[in-house]
mmCIF file of N, CA, C and O in Angstrom:
data_model
loop_
_atom_site.group_PDB
_atom_site.id
_atom_site.type_symbol
_atom_site.label_atom_id
_atom_site.label_comp_id
_atom_site.label_asym_id
_atom_site.label_seq_id
_atom_site.Cartn_x
_atom_site.Cartn_y
_atom_site.Cartn_z
ATOM 1 N N MET A 282 1.717 9.955 8.631
ATOM 2 C CA MET A 282 2.473 9.363 9.690
ATOM 3 C C MET A 282 2.393 7.815 9.599
ATOM 4 O O MET A 282 1.341 7.315 9.307
ATOM 5 N N HIS A 283 3.473 7.151 9.873
ATOM 6 C CA HIS A 283 3.539 5.727 9.849
ATOM 7 C C HIS A 283 3.194 5.079 11.224
ATOM 8 O O HIS A 283 3.374 5.814 12.229
ATOM 9 N N TYR A 284 2.761 3.877 11.195
ATOM 10 C CA TYR A 284 2.370 3.227 12.462
ATOM 11 C C TYR A 284 2.979 1.823 12.434
ATOM 12 O O TYR A 284 2.964 1.147 11.431
ATOM 13 N N VAL A 285 3.430 1.378 13.675
ATOM 14 C CA VAL A 285 3.972 0.066 13.827
ATOM 15 C C VAL A 285 2.899 -0.777 14.609
ATOM 16 O O VAL A 285 2.360 -0.301 15.608
ATOM 17 N N LEU A 286 2.674 -1.917 14.150
ATOM 18 C CA LEU A 286 1.770 -2.900 14.862
ATOM 19 C C LEU A 286 2.706 -4.009 15.386
ATOM 20 O O LEU A 286 3.388 -4.674 14.604
ATOM 21 N N GLN A 287 2.571 -4.234 16.670
ATOM 22 C CA GLN A 287 3.372 -5.342 17.318
ATOM 23 C C GLN A 287 2.380 -6.427 17.781
ATOM 24 O O GLN A 287 1.460 -6.072 18.470
ATOM 25 N N VAL A 288 2.573 -7.624 17.373
ATOM 26 C CA VAL A 288 1.674 -8.758 17.672
ATOM 27 C C VAL A 288 2.487 -9.940 18.160
ATOM 28 O O VAL A 288 3.550 -10.248 17.593
ATOM 29 N N ASP A 289 1.976 -10.600 19.227
ATOM 30 C CA ASP A 289 2.559 -11.906 19.589
ATOM 31 C C ASP A 289 1.384 -12.753 20.145
ATOM 32 O O ASP A 289 0.390 -12.213 20.575
ATOM 33 N N PHE A 290 1.625 -14.050 20.114
ATOM 34 C CA PHE A 290 0.586 -14.997 20.469
ATOM 35 C C PHE A 290 1.189 -16.366 20.742
ATOM 36 O O PHE A 290 2.314 -16.674 20.272
ATOM 37 N N PRO A 291 0.480 -17.270 21.495
ATOM 38 C CA PRO A 291 1.020 -18.600 21.700
ATOM 39 C C PRO A 291 1.106 -19.344 20.394
ATOM 40 O O PRO A 291 0.169 -19.279 19.594
ATOM 41 N N TYR A 292 2.143 -20.081 20.192
ATOM 42 C CA TYR A 292 2.399 -20.869 18.986
ATOM 43 C C TYR A 292 3.213 -22.025 19.238
ATOM 44 O O TYR A 292 4.218 -21.948 19.949
ATOM 45 N N ALA A 293 2.857 -23.206 18.788
ATOM 46 C CA ALA A 293 3.557 -24.470 19.076
ATOM 47 C C ALA A 293 4.507 -24.872 17.978
ATOM 48 O O ALA A 293 5.092 -25.906 18.036
ATOM 49 N N GLY A 294 4.680 -24.124 16.925
ATOM 50 C CA GLY A 294 5.569 -24.418 15.854
ATOM 51 C C GLY A 294 4.796 -24.819 14.573
ATOM 52 O O GLY A 294 3.594 -24.851 14.621
ATOM 53 N N PRO A 295 5.409 -25.073 13.523
ATOM 54 C CA PRO A 295 6.902 -25.253 13.347
ATOM 55 C C PRO A 295 7.708 -24.015 13.465
ATOM 56 O O PRO A 295 7.137 -22.898 13.390
ATOM 57 N N TRP A 296 9.019 -24.155 13.592
ATOM 58 C CA TRP A 296 9.945 -23.011 13.817
ATOM 59 C C TRP A 296 10.993 -22.911 12.725
ATOM 60 O O TRP A 296 11.236 -23.907 12.025
ATOM 61 N N GLY A 297 11.582 -21.791 12.638
ATOM 62 C CA GLY A 297 12.763 -21.593 11.727
ATOM 63 C C GLY A 297 12.388 -21.977 10.302
ATOM 64 O O GLY A 297 11.381 -21.648 9.737
ATOM 65 N N ALA A 298 13.338 -22.733 9.682
ATOM 66 C CA ALA A 298 13.211 -23.039 8.253
ATOM 67 C C ALA A 298 11.993 -23.890 8.045
ATOM 68 O O ALA A 298 11.399 -23.787 6.975
ATOM 69 N N GLU A 299 11.539 -24.698 9.040
ATOM 70 C CA GLU A 299 10.345 -25.482 8.908
ATOM 71 C C GLU A 299 9.069 -24.672 8.824
ATOM 72 O O GLU A 299 8.070 -25.073 8.286
ATOM 73 N N MET A 300 9.164 -23.423 9.385
ATOM 74 C CA MET A 300 7.978 -22.580 9.347
ATOM 75 C C MET A 300 7.702 -22.028 7.952
ATOM 76 O O MET A 300 6.598 -21.700 7.602
ATOM 77 N N VAL A 301 8.796 -21.870 7.128
ATOM 78 C CA VAL A 301 8.719 -21.228 5.835
ATOM 79 C C VAL A 301 7.629 -21.911 4.958
ATOM 80 O O VAL A 301 6.671 -21.288 4.474
ATOM 81 N N PRO A 302 7.711 -23.229 4.711
ATOM 82 C CA PRO A 302 6.662 -23.769 3.803
ATOM 83 C C PRO A 302 5.294 -23.823 4.420
ATOM 84 O O PRO A 302 4.262 -23.691 3.736
ATOM 85 N N ALA A 303 5.222 -23.820 5.747
ATOM 86 C CA ALA A 303 3.918 -23.838 6.461
ATOM 87 C C ALA A 303 3.242 -22.523 6.370
ATOM 88 O O ALA A 303 2.007 -22.389 6.391
ATOM 89 N N MET A 304 4.026 -21.448 6.268
ATOM 90 C CA MET A 304 3.441 -20.065 6.349
ATOM 91 C C MET A 304 3.662 -19.259 5.094
ATOM 92 O O MET A 304 3.256 -18.086 5.041
ATOM 93 N N GLU A 305 4.246 -19.836 4.043
ATOM 94 C CA GLU A 305 4.593 -19.040 2.821
ATOM 95 C C GLU A 305 3.353 -18.428 2.199
ATOM 96 O O GLU A 305 3.405 -17.261 1.790
ATOM 97 N N SER A 306 2.308 -19.195 2.036
ATOM 98 C CA SER A 306 1.063 -18.630 1.389
ATOM 99 C C SER A 306 0.468 -17.535 2.197
ATOM 100 O O SER A 306 0.026 -16.536 1.679
ATOM 101 N N LEU A 307 0.551 -17.632 3.524
ATOM 102 C CA LEU A 307 0.064 -16.611 4.425
ATOM 103 C C LEU A 307 0.914 -15.405 4.291
ATOM 104 O O LEU A 307 0.419 -14.184 4.121
ATOM 105 N N ALA A 308 2.236 -15.533 4.196
ATOM 106 C CA ALA A 308 3.167 -14.457 3.994
ATOM 107 C C ALA A 308 2.863 -13.674 2.678
ATOM 108 O O ALA A 308 2.833 -12.417 2.640
ATOM 109 N N GLN A 309 2.620 -14.425 1.637
ATOM 110 C CA GLN A 309 2.295 -13.794 0.372
ATOM 111 C C GLN A 309 0.975 -13.030 0.416
ATOM 112 O O GLN A 309 0.839 -11.987 -0.143
ATOM 113 N N SER A 310 0.017 -13.547 1.138
ATOM 114 C CA SER A 310 -1.215 -12.827 1.351
ATOM 115 C C SER A 310 -1.086 -11.582 2.139
ATOM 116 O O SER A 310 -1.579 -10.512 1.802
ATOM 117 N N ILE A 311 -0.294 -11.636 3.200
ATOM 118 C CA ILE A 311 -0.044 -10.467 4.032
ATOM 119 C C ILE A 311 0.659 -9.422 3.259
ATOM 120 O O ILE A 311 0.340 -8.200 3.405
ATOM 121 N N ALA A 312 1.533 -9.793 2.397
ATOM 122 C CA ALA A 312 2.289 -8.794 1.601
ATOM 123 C C ALA A 312 1.417 -7.956 0.747
ATOM 124 O O ALA A 312 1.774 -6.845 0.335
ATOM 125 N N LYS A 313 0.189 -8.388 0.470
ATOM 126 C CA LYS A 313 -0.737 -7.689 -0.356
ATOM 127 C C LYS A 313 -1.727 -6.801 0.418
ATOM 128 O O LYS A 313 -2.576 -6.121 -0.195
ATOM 129 N N GLU A 314 -1.571 -6.761 1.765
ATOM 130 C CA GLU A 314 -2.535 -6.040 2.597
ATOM 131 C C GLU A 314 -2.401 -4.489 2.325
ATOM 132 O O GLU A 314 -1.264 -4.007 2.204
ATOM 133 N N SER A 315 -3.500 -3.892 2.251
ATOM 134 C CA SER A 315 -3.520 -2.456 2.006
ATOM 135 C C SER A 315 -2.777 -1.628 3.144
ATOM 136 O O SER A 315 -3.007 -1.954 4.282
ATOM 137 N N GLY A 316 -1.874 -0.760 2.746
ATOM 138 C CA GLY A 316 -1.187 0.078 3.645
ATOM 139 C C GLY A 316 0.039 -0.581 4.295
ATOM 140 O O GLY A 316 0.797 0.078 4.972
ATOM 141 N N LEU A 317 0.248 -1.878 4.079
ATOM 142 C CA LEU A 317 1.406 -2.553 4.646
ATOM 143 C C LEU A 317 2.672 -2.176 3.860
ATOM 144 O O LEU A 317 2.755 -2.250 2.683
ATOM 145 N N ILE A 318 3.714 -1.760 4.640
ATOM 146 C CA ILE A 318 4.994 -1.464 4.051
ATOM 147 C C ILE A 318 5.896 -2.637 4.207
ATOM 148 O O ILE A 318 6.608 -3.012 3.259
ATOM 149 N N TRP A 319 6.039 -3.249 5.351
ATOM 150 C CA TRP A 319 6.784 -4.453 5.588
ATOM 151 C C TRP A 319 6.289 -5.172 6.874
ATOM 152 O O TRP A 319 5.625 -4.542 7.680
ATOM 153 N N LYS A 320 6.721 -6.386 6.931
ATOM 154 C CA LYS A 320 6.452 -7.170 8.142
ATOM 155 C C LYS A 320 7.785 -7.969 8.472
ATOM 156 O O LYS A 320 8.458 -8.449 7.583
ATOM 157 N N ILE A 321 8.055 -8.049 9.771
ATOM 158 C CA ILE A 321 9.096 -8.838 10.287
ATOM 159 C C ILE A 321 8.474 -9.984 11.044
ATOM 160 O O ILE A 321 7.699 -9.748 11.989
ATOM 161 N N TRP A 322 8.751 -11.200 10.671
ATOM 162 C CA TRP A 322 8.181 -12.356 11.309
ATOM 163 C C TRP A 322 9.009 -12.681 12.584
ATOM 164 O O TRP A 322 10.280 -12.690 12.455
ATOM 165 N N THR A 323 8.395 -12.860 13.714
ATOM 166 C CA THR A 323 9.100 -13.106 14.964
ATOM 167 C C THR A 323 8.716 -14.474 15.507
ATOM 168 O O THR A 323 7.595 -14.961 15.366
ATOM 169 N N GLU A 324 9.719 -15.124 16.242
ATOM 170 C CA GLU A 324 9.420 -16.413 16.844
ATOM 171 C C GLU A 324 10.318 -16.552 18.025
ATOM 172 O O GLU A 324 11.439 -16.105 18.041
ATOM 173 N N ASN A 325 9.755 -17.309 19.013
ATOM 174 C CA ASN A 325 10.502 -17.618 20.263
ATOM 175 C C ASN A 325 10.091 -19.028 20.620
ATOM 176 O O ASN A 325 9.141 -19.221 21.364
ATOM 177 N N ALA A 326 10.838 -20.011 20.100
ATOM 178 C CA ALA A 326 10.497 -21.440 20.314
ATOM 179 C C ALA A 326 10.577 -21.776 21.794
ATOM 180 O O ALA A 326 9.790 -22.563 22.328
ATOM 181 N N ALA A 327 11.539 -21.188 22.538
ATOM 182 C CA ALA A 327 11.683 -21.531 23.963
ATOM 183 C C ALA A 327 10.450 -21.150 24.761
ATOM 184 O O ALA A 327 10.094 -21.759 25.721
ATOM 185 N N GLU A 328 9.763 -20.051 24.397
ATOM 186 C CA GLU A 328 8.557 -19.633 25.080
ATOM 187 C C GLU A 328 7.277 -19.977 24.310
ATOM 188 O O GLU A 328 6.129 -19.577 24.756
ATOM 189 N N ASN A 329 7.373 -20.713 23.174
ATOM 190 C CA ASN A 329 6.184 -21.039 22.351
ATOM 191 C C ASN A 329 5.348 -19.840 21.993
ATOM 192 O O ASN A 329 4.164 -19.793 22.210
ATOM 193 N N GLU A 330 6.069 -18.830 21.426
ATOM 194 C CA GLU A 330 5.392 -17.635 20.982
ATOM 195 C C GLU A 330 5.854 -17.291 19.573
ATOM 196 O O GLU A 330 7.025 -17.513 19.243
ATOM 197 N N ALA A 331 4.981 -16.675 18.814
ATOM 198 C CA ALA A 331 5.301 -16.220 17.524
ATOM 199 C C ALA A 331 4.546 -14.903 17.304
ATOM 200 O O ALA A 331 3.742 -14.462 18.120
ATOM 201 N N GLY A 332 4.852 -14.229 16.266
ATOM 202 C CA GLY A 332 4.183 -12.921 16.007
ATOM 203 C C GLY A 332 4.815 -12.148 14.873
ATOM 204 O O GLY A 332 5.466 -12.726 13.936
ATOM 205 N N GLY A 333 4.765 -10.857 14.968
ATOM 206 C CA GLY A 333 5.297 -10.046 13.954
ATOM 207 C C GLY A 333 5.297 -8.557 14.303
ATOM 208 O O GLY A 333 4.615 -8.126 15.230
ATOM 209 N N ILE A 334 6.212 -7.842 13.631
ATOM 210 C CA ILE A 334 6.205 -6.402 13.702
ATOM 211 C C ILE A 334 5.919 -5.913 12.288
ATOM 212 O O ILE A 334 6.613 -6.253 11.315
ATOM 213 N N TYR A 335 4.972 -5.026 12.197
ATOM 214 C CA TYR A 335 4.453 -4.541 10.953
ATOM 215 C C TYR A 335 4.600 -3.076 10.858
ATOM 216 O O TYR A 335 4.345 -2.319 11.826
ATOM 217 N N LEU A 336 4.960 -2.539 9.705
ATOM 218 C CA LEU A 336 4.916 -1.112 9.436
ATOM 219 C C LEU A 336 3.840 -0.810 8.492
ATOM 220 O O LEU A 336 3.784 -1.353 7.369
ATOM 221 N N PHE A 337 2.921 0.063 8.888
ATOM 222 C CA PHE A 337 1.823 0.498 8.037
ATOM 223 C C PHE A 337 1.914 1.947 7.706
ATOM 224 O O PHE A 337 2.474 2.779 8.454
ATOM 225 N N ALA A 338 1.328 2.352 6.586
ATOM 226 C CA ALA A 338 1.407 3.691 6.083
ATOM 227 C C ALA A 338 0.500 4.608 6.927
ATOM 228 O O ALA A 338 0.721 5.806 6.963
ATOM 229 N N ASP A 339 -0.474 4.027 7.611
ATOM 230 C CA ASP A 339 -1.471 4.851 8.372
ATOM 231 C C ASP A 339 -2.115 4.020 9.487
ATOM 232 O O ASP A 339 -2.045 2.779 9.464
ATOM 233 N N LYS A 340 -2.669 4.695 10.375
ATOM 234 C CA LYS A 340 -3.301 4.011 11.561
ATOM 235 C C LYS A 340 -4.518 3.173 11.202
ATOM 236 O O LYS A 340 -4.711 2.058 11.721
ATOM 237 N N ALA A 341 -5.319 3.721 10.263
ATOM 238 C CA ALA A 341 -6.520 3.007 9.880
ATOM 239 C C ALA A 341 -6.225 1.618 9.331
ATOM 240 O O ALA A 341 -6.926 0.623 9.685
ATOM 241 N N ASN A 342 -5.208 1.478 8.497
ATOM 242 C CA ASN A 342 -4.893 0.165 7.949
ATOM 243 C C ASN A 342 -4.240 -0.745 9.009
ATOM 244 O O ASN A 342 -4.467 -1.967 8.980
ATOM 245 N N ALA A 343 -3.520 -0.203 9.940
ATOM 246 C CA ALA A 343 -2.915 -0.980 11.047
ATOM 247 C C ALA A 343 -4.100 -1.541 11.912
ATOM 248 O O ALA A 343 -4.099 -2.734 12.222
ATOM 249 N N GLU A 344 -5.058 -0.716 12.255
ATOM 250 C CA GLU A 344 -6.191 -1.156 13.043
ATOM 251 C C GLU A 344 -7.081 -2.186 12.243
ATOM 252 O O GLU A 344 -7.527 -3.209 12.824
ATOM 253 N N ARG A 345 -7.278 -1.991 10.939
ATOM 254 C CA ARG A 345 -8.070 -2.872 10.137
ATOM 255 C C ARG A 345 -7.373 -4.192 10.059
ATOM 256 O O ARG A 345 -7.949 -5.282 10.254
ATOM 257 N N TYR A 346 -6.038 -4.220 9.851
ATOM 258 C CA TYR A 346 -5.316 -5.501 9.727
ATOM 259 C C TYR A 346 -5.324 -6.232 11.043
ATOM 260 O O TYR A 346 -5.418 -7.475 11.134
ATOM 261 N N LEU A 347 -5.157 -5.503 12.176
ATOM 262 C CA LEU A 347 -5.144 -6.190 13.535
ATOM 263 C C LEU A 347 -6.466 -6.858 13.738
ATOM 264 O O LEU A 347 -6.448 -7.998 14.163
ATOM 265 N N ALA A 348 -7.550 -6.299 13.399
ATOM 266 C CA ALA A 348 -8.859 -6.928 13.551
ATOM 267 C C ALA A 348 -8.938 -8.190 12.650
ATOM 268 O O ALA A 348 -9.357 -9.251 13.142
ATOM 269 N N LEU A 349 -8.524 -8.099 11.436
ATOM 270 C CA LEU A 349 -8.544 -9.230 10.504
ATOM 271 C C LEU A 349 -7.643 -10.326 10.980
ATOM 272 O O LEU A 349 -8.013 -11.502 11.052
ATOM 273 N N HIS A 350 -6.455 -9.984 11.434
ATOM 274 C CA HIS A 350 -5.461 -10.992 11.891
ATOM 275 C C HIS A 350 -5.874 -11.637 13.140
ATOM 276 O O HIS A 350 -5.738 -12.844 13.358
ATOM 277 N N SER A 351 -6.404 -10.856 14.115
ATOM 278 C CA SER A 351 -6.928 -11.394 15.307
ATOM 279 C C SER A 351 -8.034 -12.452 15.122
ATOM 280 O O SER A 351 -8.057 -13.495 15.722
ATOM 281 N N ASP A 352 -8.952 -12.087 14.237
ATOM 282 C CA ASP A 352 -10.006 -13.019 13.894
ATOM 283 C C ASP A 352 -9.434 -14.307 13.276
ATOM 284 O O ASP A 352 -9.854 -15.389 13.616
ATOM 285 N N ARG A 353 -8.478 -14.163 12.328
ATOM 286 C CA ARG A 353 -7.894 -15.301 11.733
ATOM 287 C C ARG A 353 -7.207 -16.212 12.712
ATOM 288 O O ARG A 353 -7.290 -17.438 12.667
ATOM 289 N N LEU A 354 -6.458 -15.641 13.659
ATOM 290 C CA LEU A 354 -5.781 -16.435 14.676
ATOM 291 C C LEU A 354 -6.748 -17.092 15.618
ATOM 292 O O LEU A 354 -6.548 -18.296 15.966
ATOM 293 N N LYS A 355 -7.822 -16.441 16.011
ATOM 294 C CA LYS A 355 -8.814 -17.052 16.880
ATOM 295 C C LYS A 355 -9.479 -18.219 16.124
ATOM 296 O O LYS A 355 -9.795 -19.244 16.785
ATOM 297 N N GLN A 356 -9.802 -18.083 14.822
ATOM 298 C CA GLN A 356 -10.342 -19.213 14.091
ATOM 299 C C GLN A 356 -9.403 -20.369 13.971
ATOM 300 O O GLN A 356 -9.819 -21.499 13.855
ATOM 301 N N ALA A 357 -8.071 -20.116 14.060
ATOM 302 C CA ALA A 357 -7.098 -21.158 14.021
ATOM 303 C C ALA A 357 -6.847 -21.797 15.398
ATOM 304 O O ALA A 357 -5.940 -22.636 15.543
ATOM 305 N N GLY A 358 -7.615 -21.371 16.434
ATOM 306 C CA GLY A 358 -7.460 -21.919 17.732
ATOM 307 C C GLY A 358 -6.507 -21.205 18.693
ATOM 308 O O GLY A 358 -6.206 -21.710 19.763
ATOM 309 N N ILE A 359 -6.018 -20.036 18.296
ATOM 310 C CA ILE A 359 -5.170 -19.279 19.158
ATOM 311 C C ILE A 359 -6.037 -18.599 20.222
ATOM 312 O O ILE A 359 -6.873 -17.815 19.869
ATOM 313 N N PRO A 360 -5.787 -18.870 21.499
ATOM 314 C CA PRO A 360 -6.699 -18.418 22.530
ATOM 315 C C PRO A 360 -6.656 -16.862 22.831
ATOM 316 O O PRO A 360 -7.646 -16.327 23.231
ATOM 317 N N TYR A 361 -5.511 -16.243 22.558
ATOM 318 C CA TYR A 361 -5.397 -14.798 22.779
ATOM 319 C C TYR A 361 -4.320 -14.197 21.928
ATOM 320 O O TYR A 361 -3.402 -14.854 21.524
ATOM 321 N N VAL A 362 -4.435 -12.920 21.627
ATOM 322 C CA VAL A 362 -3.505 -12.190 20.828
ATOM 323 C C VAL A 362 -3.079 -10.987 21.537
ATOM 324 O O VAL A 362 -3.941 -10.168 22.017
ATOM 325 N N ASN A 363 -1.796 -10.723 21.793
ATOM 326 C CA ASN A 363 -1.271 -9.555 22.373
ATOM 327 C C ASN A 363 -0.942 -8.560 21.243
ATOM 328 O O ASN A 363 -0.258 -8.966 20.315
ATOM 329 N N ALA A 364 -1.448 -7.361 21.252
ATOM 330 C CA ALA A 364 -1.113 -6.427 20.191
ATOM 331 C C ALA A 364 -1.100 -5.001 20.663
ATOM 332 O O ALA A 364 -1.843 -4.617 21.624
ATOM 333 N N LYS A 365 -0.208 -4.245 20.053
ATOM 334 C CA LYS A 365 -0.133 -2.791 20.351
ATOM 335 C C LYS A 365 0.133 -2.059 19.044
ATOM 336 O O LYS A 365 0.843 -2.604 18.179
ATOM 337 N N ILE A 366 -0.393 -0.859 18.888
ATOM 338 C CA ILE A 366 -0.149 -0.004 17.778
ATOM 339 C C ILE A 366 0.627 1.238 18.239
ATOM 340 O O ILE A 366 0.161 1.822 19.239
ATOM 341 N N PHE A 367 1.700 1.578 17.603
ATOM 342 C CA PHE A 367 2.505 2.695 18.027
ATOM 343 C C PHE A 367 2.606 3.652 16.782
ATOM 344 O O PHE A 367 2.803 3.200 15.663
ATOM 345 N N ALA A 368 2.544 4.978 17.041
ATOM 346 C CA ALA A 368 2.901 5.978 16.002
ATOM 347 C C ALA A 368 4.425 6.004 15.968
ATOM 348 O O ALA A 368 5.094 5.877 16.969
ATOM 349 N N VAL A 369 4.972 6.156 14.737
ATOM 350 C CA VAL A 369 6.389 6.260 14.526
ATOM 351 C C VAL A 369 6.808 7.747 14.621
ATOM 352 O O VAL A 369 6.245 8.617 13.939
ATOM 353 N N ASN A 370 7.751 8.046 15.518
ATOM 354 C CA ASN A 370 8.390 9.345 15.496
ATOM 355 C C ASN A 370 9.416 9.374 14.403
ATOM 356 O O ASN A 370 10.555 8.889 14.604
ATOM 357 N N GLU A 371 8.977 9.861 13.257
ATOM 358 C CA GLU A 371 9.832 9.742 12.121
ATOM 359 C C GLU A 371 11.108 10.573 12.168
ATOM 360 O O GLU A 371 12.169 10.152 11.736
ATOM 361 N N ALA A 372 11.055 11.766 12.777
ATOM 362 C CA ALA A 372 12.283 12.643 12.865
ATOM 363 C C ALA A 372 13.340 11.900 13.658
ATOM 364 O O ALA A 372 14.510 11.832 13.202
ATOM 365 N N LEU A 373 12.993 11.333 14.834
ATOM 366 C CA LEU A 373 14.011 10.647 15.602
ATOM 367 C C LEU A 373 14.464 9.332 14.962
ATOM 368 O O LEU A 373 15.583 8.988 15.003
ATOM 369 N N SER A 374 13.480 8.683 14.339
ATOM 370 C CA SER A 374 13.830 7.343 13.721
ATOM 371 C C SER A 374 14.740 7.589 12.546
ATOM 372 O O SER A 374 15.645 6.673 12.308
ATOM 373 N N HIS A 375 14.620 8.649 11.767
ATOM 374 C CA HIS A 375 15.562 8.971 10.726
ATOM 375 C C HIS A 375 16.965 9.136 11.208
ATOM 376 O O HIS A 375 17.926 8.682 10.575
ATOM 377 N N ILE A 376 17.164 9.719 12.383
ATOM 378 C CA ILE A 376 18.555 9.915 12.975
ATOM 379 C C ILE A 376 19.201 8.565 13.115
ATOM 380 O O ILE A 376 20.405 8.393 12.974
ATOM 381 N N ASP A 377 18.398 7.551 13.516
ATOM 382 C CA ASP A 377 18.898 6.206 13.791
ATOM 383 C C ASP A 377 18.886 5.269 12.582
ATOM 384 O O ASP A 377 18.970 4.044 12.724
ATOM 385 N N GLY A 378 18.694 5.857 11.375
ATOM 386 C CA GLY A 378 18.830 5.095 10.189
ATOM 387 C C GLY A 378 17.553 4.547 9.549
ATOM 388 O O GLY A 378 17.627 3.873 8.538
ATOM 389 N N TRP A 379 16.425 4.875 10.083
ATOM 390 C CA TRP A 379 15.152 4.395 9.544
ATOM 391 C C TRP A 379 14.775 5.251 8.337
ATOM 392 O O TRP A 379 14.969 6.439 8.262
ATOM 393 N N SER A 380 14.221 4.537 7.344
ATOM 394 C CA SER A 380 13.597 5.248 6.207
ATOM 395 C C SER A 380 12.449 4.355 5.740
ATOM 396 O O SER A 380 12.480 3.118 5.861
ATOM 397 N N ALA A 381 11.383 5.044 5.242
ATOM 398 C CA ALA A 381 10.193 4.281 4.790
ATOM 399 C C ALA A 381 10.078 4.479 3.277
ATOM 400 O O ALA A 381 10.529 5.477 2.722
#
């Protein structure tokens, strides 16, 4: 069963195209995480929030990555991290075009 990790946290920028060079090495590191299938980077400059939606092959890797990422953000001065892990209902998701 696949699992989705949803994360958001306070972030002051940079945003959009300016975020790419600032976060490219982090994105490359995240791409190598065990069990990660994909990540969608999210940002809301109006609310000073950033985060991501991650698809993992299993719950254990989603939980492991959440702990690692939360620690990394706290070390970077982020005061709190909002996160949730959801199981994917694959049968219904396939009806709506999802495939892993």
